[in-house]
Coordinates of N, CA, C and O in Angstrom, one line a residue:
X424 N -45.8 11.8 87.7 CA -46.7 12.2 88.7 C -46.5 13.7 89.0 O -45.3 14.2 89.1
X425 N -47.6 14.5 89.0 CA -47.5 15.9 89.3 C -48.4 16.2 90.4 O -49.5 15.7 90.5
X426 N -47.9 17.0 91.4 CA -48.7 17.4 92.5 C -48.9 18.9 92.4 O -48.0 19.7 92.1
X427 N -50.2 19.3 92.6 CA -50.6 20.7 92.4 C -51.1 21.3 93.7 O -51.9 20.6 94.3
X428 N -50.7 22.5 94.0 CA -51.2 23.2 95.2 C -51.6 24.6 94.9 O -50.8 25.4 94.4
X429 N -52.9 24.8 95.1 CA -53.4 26.2 94.8 C -53.3 27.1 96.0 O -53.3 26.6 97.2
X430 N -53.2 28.4 95.8 CA -53.2 29.4 96.8 C -53.7 30.7 96.3 O -53.9 30.9 95.0
X431 N -54.0 31.6 97.1 CA -54.4 32.9 96.7 C -55.9 33.2 96.8 O -56.4 34.3 96.5
X432 N -56.7 32.2 97.2 CA -58.1 32.4 97.3 C -58.4 33.3 98.5 O -57.6 33.6 99.3
X433 N -59.7 33.7 98.6 CA -60.1 34.5 99.8 C -61.4 35.2 99.5 O -62.1 34.8 98.6
X434 N -61.6 36.3 100.2 CA -62.8 37.1 100.1 C -62.5 38.4 99.3 O -61.5 39.0 99.6
X435 N -63.3 38.7 98.4 CA -63.2 39.9 97.6 C -64.6 40.5 97.5 O -65.6 39.8 97.5
X436 N -64.6 41.8 97.3 CA -65.8 42.5 97.0 C -66.1 42.5 95.5 O -65.2 42.4 94.7
X437 N -67.3 42.6 95.1 CA -67.7 42.7 93.7 C -67.0 43.8 93.1 O -66.9 44.9 93.6
X438 N -66.4 43.6 91.9 CA -65.6 44.6 91.2 C -64.1 44.5 91.6 O -63.3 45.2 90.9
X439 N -63.8 43.7 92.6 CA -62.4 43.6 93.0 C -61.6 42.6 92.2 O -62.1 42.0 91.2
X440 N -60.4 42.3 92.7 CA -59.5 41.4 92.0 C -58.9 40.4 93.0 O -58.7 40.7 94.2
X441 N -58.5 39.3 92.5 CA -57.7 38.3 93.2 C -56.8 37.6 92.2 O -57.1 37.5 91.0
X442 N -55.7 37.1 92.7 CA -54.8 36.3 91.8 C -54.6 35.0 92.5 O -54.0 34.9 93.6
X443 N -54.9 33.9 91.8 CA -54.7 32.6 92.2 C -53.4 32.1 91.7 O -53.0 32.4 90.5
X444 N -52.7 31.2 92.4 CA -51.5 30.6 92.0 C -51.6 29.1 92.2 O -52.3 28.6 93.1
X445 N -50.9 28.4 91.3 CA -50.9 26.9 91.4 C -49.5 26.5 91.2 O -48.9 26.6 90.1
X446 N -48.9 26.0 92.3 CA -47.5 25.5 92.2 C -47.5 24.0 91.9 O -48.2 23.2 92.6
X447 N -46.6 23.6 91.0 CA -46.6 22.2 90.6 C -45.2 21.6 91.0 O -44.2 22.3 90.9
X448 N -45.3 20.4 91.4 CA -44.0 19.7 91.7 C -43.5 19.0 90.4 O -44.2 19.0 89.4
X449 N -42.2 18.6 90.5 CA -41.7 17.9 89.4 C -40.9 18.8 88.5 O -41.0 20.0 88.5
X450 N -40.1 18.1 87.6 CA -39.2 18.9 86.7 C -39.7 19.0 85.3 O -39.0 19.4 84.4
X451 N -40.9 18.5 85.1 CA -41.5 18.4 83.7 C -42.7 19.3 83.5 O -43.5 19.1 82.7
X452 N -42.8 20.4 84.4 CA -43.9 21.3 84.3 C -44.2 21.8 82.9 O -45.3 21.9 82.5
X453 N -43.1 22.1 82.2 CA -43.3 22.7 80.8 C -43.8 21.7 79.8 O -44.1 22.1 78.7
X454 N -44.0 20.4 80.2 CA -44.6 19.4 79.3 C -46.1 19.4 79.4 O -46.8 18.7 78.7
X455 N -46.7 20.1 80.4 CA -48.1 20.0 80.7 C -48.9 21.3 80.3 O -48.5 22.4 80.6
X456 N -50.0 21.1 79.6 CA -51.0 22.1 79.5 C -51.6 22.2 80.9 O -51.8 21.2 81.6
X457 N -52.0 23.4 81.3 CA -52.6 23.7 82.6 C -54.0 24.3 82.4 O -54.3 25.0 81.5
X458 N -54.8 24.0 83.4 CA -56.2 24.5 83.3 C -56.7 25.0 84.7 O -56.1 24.5 85.7
X459 N -57.6 25.8 84.7 CA -58.4 26.2 85.9 C -59.8 25.8 85.8 O -60.4 26.1 84.7
X460 N -60.4 25.3 86.8 CA -61.8 25.0 86.9 C -62.4 25.5 88.2 O -61.6 26.0 89.1
X461 N -63.7 25.5 88.3 CA -64.3 25.9 89.5 C -65.6 25.2 89.8 O -66.2 24.7 88.8
X462 N -65.9 25.0 91.0 CA -67.2 24.4 91.4 C -67.9 25.3 92.4 O -67.4 25.5 93.5
X463 N -69.1 25.8 92.0 CA -69.9 26.7 92.9 C -70.8 25.8 93.7 O -71.1 24.6 93.3
X464 N -71.3 26.3 94.8 CA -72.2 25.5 95.7 C -73.4 25.0 94.9 O -74.1 25.7 94.2
X465 N -73.6 23.7 95.0 CA -74.8 23.1 94.3 C -74.7 22.9 92.8 O -75.6 22.6 92.2
X466 N -73.5 23.2 92.3 CA -73.3 23.1 90.8 C -72.2 22.2 90.5 O -71.4 21.8 91.3
X467 N -72.2 21.8 89.2 CA -71.1 20.9 88.8 C -69.8 21.7 88.5 O -69.9 22.9 88.2
X468 N -68.7 21.0 88.5 CA -67.4 21.7 88.2 C -67.5 22.2 86.7 O -68.0 21.5 85.8
X469 N -67.0 23.4 86.5 CA -66.9 23.9 85.2 C -65.6 24.4 84.8 O -64.8 24.9 85.6
X470 N -65.3 24.4 83.5 CA -64.0 24.8 83.0 C -64.0 26.4 83.0 O -65.0 27.0 82.8
X471 N -62.8 26.9 83.4 CA -62.6 28.3 83.4 C -61.6 28.8 82.4 O -61.9 29.7 81.6
X472 N -60.4 28.2 82.3 CA -59.4 28.7 81.4 C -58.3 27.6 81.2 O -58.2 26.7 82.1
X473 N -57.6 27.6 80.1 CA -56.5 26.7 79.9 C -55.4 27.5 79.2 O -55.6 28.5 78.5
X474 N -54.2 27.0 79.4 CA -53.0 27.5 78.8 C -52.1 26.4 78.3 O -52.0 25.4 78.9
X475 N -51.5 26.6 77.1 CA -50.7 25.6 76.5 C -49.4 25.5 77.3 O -49.0 26.4 78.1
X476 N -48.6 24.4 77.0 CA -47.4 24.2 77.8 C -46.4 25.3 77.5 O -45.5 25.6 78.4
X477 N -46.4 26.0 76.4 CA -45.4 27.0 76.1 C -45.9 28.4 76.6 O -45.2 29.3 76.8
X478 N -47.2 28.5 76.9 CA -47.8 29.7 77.4 C -48.4 30.6 76.2 O -49.0 31.6 76.5
X479 N -48.1 30.1 75.0 CA -48.6 31.0 73.9 C -50.0 30.8 73.5 O -50.6 31.8 72.9
X480 N -50.6 29.7 73.9 CA -52.1 29.5 73.6 C -52.9 29.6 74.9 O -52.5 29.0 75.9
X481 N -54.0 30.3 74.8 CA -54.9 30.3 76.0 C -56.3 30.2 75.5 O -56.6 30.5 74.3
X482 N -57.2 29.8 76.4 CA -58.6 29.6 76.0 C -59.4 29.9 77.3 O -59.1 29.4 78.4
X483 N -60.6 30.6 77.1 CA -61.4 31.0 78.3 C -62.8 30.6 78.1 O -63.4 30.6 77.0
X484 N -63.5 30.3 79.2 CA -64.9 30.1 79.2 C -65.5 31.5 78.9 O -65.0 32.5 79.3
X485 N -66.7 31.5 78.3 CA -67.3 32.8 77.9 C -67.7 33.6 79.2 O -67.6 34.8 79.1
X486 N -67.9 33.0 80.3 CA -68.4 33.7 81.4 C -67.2 34.5 82.1 O -67.5 35.4 82.9
X487 N -66.0 34.2 81.8 CA -64.8 34.9 82.4 C -64.0 35.6 81.4 O -63.1 36.4 81.7
X488 N -64.2 35.4 80.1 CA -63.4 36.0 79.0 C -63.5 37.6 79.2 O -64.5 38.1 79.3
X489 N -62.3 38.2 79.1 CA -62.2 39.6 79.3 C -62.0 40.1 80.7 O -61.7 41.2 81.0
X490 N -62.3 39.2 81.7 CA -62.1 39.5 83.1 C -61.0 38.7 83.7 O -60.3 39.2 84.6
X491 N -60.8 37.5 83.3 CA -59.7 36.6 83.9 C -58.6 36.4 82.9 O -58.8 36.4 81.7
X492 N -57.4 36.3 83.4 CA -56.2 36.0 82.6 C -55.4 34.9 83.2 O -55.0 34.9 84.4
X493 N -55.2 33.9 82.4 CA -54.3 32.7 82.8 C -52.9 33.0 82.2 O -52.8 33.4 81.1
X494 N -51.9 32.6 83.0 CA -50.5 32.8 82.6 C -49.7 31.7 83.4 O -50.2 31.1 84.3
X495 N -48.5 31.6 82.9 CA -47.6 30.6 83.6 C -46.2 31.1 83.6 O -45.8 31.8 82.7
X496 N -45.4 30.6 84.5 CA -44.0 30.8 84.6 C -43.4 29.5 84.7 O -43.3 28.8 85.8
X497 N -42.9 28.9 83.6 CA -42.3 27.6 83.6 C -41.0 27.5 84.5 O -40.7 26.4 85.0
X498 N -40.3 28.6 84.7 CA -39.1 28.6 85.5 C -39.5 28.4 87.0 O -38.7 27.9 87.8
X499 N -40.7 28.8 87.3 CA -41.2 28.7 88.7 C -42.2 27.6 88.9 O -42.7 27.4 90.0
X500 N -42.4 26.8 87.8 CA -43.4 25.7 87.9 C -44.8 26.2 88.5 O -45.4 25.5 89.3
X501 N -45.2 27.3 88.0 CA -46.4 27.9 88.5 C -47.3 28.5 87.4 O -46.8 29.0 86.5
X502 N -48.6 28.3 87.6 CA -49.6 28.8 86.8 C -50.5 29.8 87.6 O -50.7 29.6 88.8
X503 N -50.9 30.8 87.0 CA -51.7 31.9 87.7 C -53.0 32.1 87.0 O -53.2 31.8 85.8
X504 N -54.0 32.6 87.8 CA -55.2 33.1 87.3 C -55.5 34.4 87.9 O -55.8 34.5 89.1
X505 N -55.3 35.5 87.1 CA -55.7 36.8 87.5 C -57.1 37.1 87.3 O -57.6 36.9 86.1
X506 N -57.9 37.4 88.3 CA -59.3 37.6 88.3 C -59.6 39.0 88.6 O -59.4 39.5 89.7
X507 N -60.2 39.7 87.6 CA -60.6 41.1 87.8 C -62.1 41.2 87.6 O -62.7 40.3 87.1
X508 N -62.6 42.4 88.0 CA -64.0 42.7 87.9 C -64.9 41.5 88.4 O -65.8 41.0 87.8
X509 N -64.5 41.0 89.6 CA -65.2 39.9 90.2 C -66.6 40.1 90.4 O -67.1 41.2 90.7
X510 N -67.4 39.0 90.3 CA -68.9 39.1 90.5 C -69.2 38.1 91.5 O -68.5 37.1 91.7
X511 N -70.3 38.3 92.2 CA -70.8 37.3 93.2 C -70.9 35.9 92.6 O -70.6 34.9 93.3
X512 N -71.3 35.8 91.3 CA -71.4 34.4 90.7 C -70.0 33.8 90.4 O -70.0 32.6 90.0
X513 N -68.9 34.5 90.7 CA -67.6 33.8 90.6 C -67.3 33.1 91.8 O -66.2 32.4 91.9
X514 N -68.1 33.2 92.9 CA -67.9 32.4 94.1 C -67.9 31.0 93.9 O -68.8 30.4 93.3
X515 N -66.8 30.3 94.3 CA -66.6 28.9 94.0 C -65.3 28.4 94.6 O -64.5 29.2 95.0
X516 N -65.1 27.1 94.6 CA -63.8 26.5 94.9 C -63.1 26.4 93.5 O -63.7 25.9 92.6
X517 N -61.9 26.9 93.4 CA -61.1 27.0 92.2 C -60.0 25.9 92.2 O -59.3 25.8 93.2
X518 N -59.9 25.1 91.2 CA -59.0 24.0 91.1 C -58.1 24.2 89.9 O -58.5 24.7 88.8
X519 N -56.8 23.9 90.0 CA -56.0 23.8 88.8 C -55.7 22.4 88.5 O -55.9 21.5 89.3
X520 N -55.4 22.2 87.2 CA -55.3 20.8 86.7 C -54.2 20.8 85.6 O -53.9 21.8 85.0
X521 N -53.6 19.6 85.5 CA -52.5 19.5 84.5 C -52.7 18.3 83.6 O -53.2 17.2 84.0
X522 N -52.4 18.4 82.3 CA -52.5 17.4 81.3 C -51.3 17.4 80.4 O -51.0 18.5 79.9
X523 N -50.7 16.3 80.2 CA -49.5 16.2 79.3 C -49.9 16.4 77.9 O -50.3 15.4 77.2
X524 N -49.9 17.6 77.4 CA -50.4 17.9 76.0 C -49.8 19.2 75.6 O -49.5 20.0 76.4
X525 N -49.6 19.4 74.3 CA -48.9 20.6 73.8 C -49.8 21.8 73.8 O -49.4 22.9 74.1
X526 N -51.1 21.6 73.4 CA -52.0 22.8 73.3 C -52.9 23.0 74.5 O -52.8 22.3 75.5
X527 N -53.8 23.9 74.4 CA -54.8 24.1 75.4 C -55.7 22.8 75.5 O -55.9 22.1 74.5
X528 N -56.2 22.6 76.7 CA -57.1 21.4 76.9 C -58.4 22.0 77.5 O -58.4 22.5 78.6
X529 N -59.5 21.8 76.7 CA -60.8 22.3 77.1 C -61.6 21.1 77.6 O -61.6 20.1 76.9
X530 N -62.2 21.2 78.7 CA -63.0 20.1 79.2 C -62.3 19.4 80.4 O -61.3 20.0 80.9
X531 N -62.8 18.3 80.7 CA -62.3 17.6 82.0 C -61.2 16.6 81.8 O -60.8 15.8 82.7
X532 N -60.6 16.6 80.6 CA -59.6 15.5 80.3 C -58.2 15.9 80.9 O -57.2 16.0 80.1
X533 N -58.2 16.1 82.1 CA -56.9 16.4 82.8 C -56.6 15.2 83.8 O -57.5 14.6 84.4
X534 N -55.3 14.8 83.8 CA -54.9 13.7 84.7 C -54.6 14.1 86.1 O -54.8 13.3 87.0
X535 N -54.2 15.3 86.4 CA -53.8 15.7 87.7 C -54.6 16.9 88.2 O -54.8 17.9 87.4
X536 N -55.0 16.9 89.4 CA -55.8 18.0 90.0 C -55.3 18.4 91.4 O -54.8 17.6 92.1
X537 N -55.5 19.7 91.6 CA -55.1 20.2 93.0 C -56.3 20.0 93.9 O -57.4 19.5 93.5
X538 N -56.2 20.5 95.2 CA -57.2 20.3 96.2 C -58.2 21.5 96.2 O -59.3 21.4 96.8
X539 N -57.8 22.6 95.6 CA -58.8 23.7 95.4 C -58.5 24.8 96.4 O -57.9 24.6 97.5
X540 N -59.0 26.0 96.1 CA -58.9 27.1 96.9 C -60.2 27.9 96.8 O -60.7 28.1 95.7
X541 N -60.7 28.3 98.0 CA -62.0 29.0 98.0 C -61.9 30.4 97.6 O -61.1 31.2 98.1
X542 N -62.8 30.9 96.7 CA -63.0 32.3 96.4 C -64.4 32.7 96.7 O -65.3 32.0 96.2
X543 N -64.5 33.7 97.4 CA -65.9 34.2 97.8 C -65.9 35.7 97.4 O -65.1 36.5 97.8
X544 N -67.0 36.0 96.6 CA -67.1 37.4 96.2 C -68.4 38.0 96.8 O -69.5 37.4 96.6
X545 N -68.3 39.0 97.6 CA -69.5 39.6 98.2 C -70.0 40.7 97.4 O -69.3 41.4 96.7
X546 N -71.3 40.9 97.4 CA -72.0 42.0 96.6 C -72.0 43.3 97.4 O -71.7 43.4 98.6

């Protein structure tokens, strides 16, 4: 069982930056691939980024590639999402997720999910 708690959301201006964190419970964090997803108002949840359990592999949705960076610190049981050059269309609730797998996991095949953190980008 893995429990995930996101933090770092808030209000940012277009062109600004935010860094999200996701703290995981348990002693096997390094066994899990991690992902970030988001759900905008009136839209379905969408994949944002994934990182392999070692941190060596990453994968991004086209809409955020070049602007967002996913990283992890296995010693701190934490995964991060650095968001730069924010746009109003990045406004959403952001969720982190965990899946026991070696490589990146693209799509919704994650076993564990956090409660989400709100990100609002003003124009």
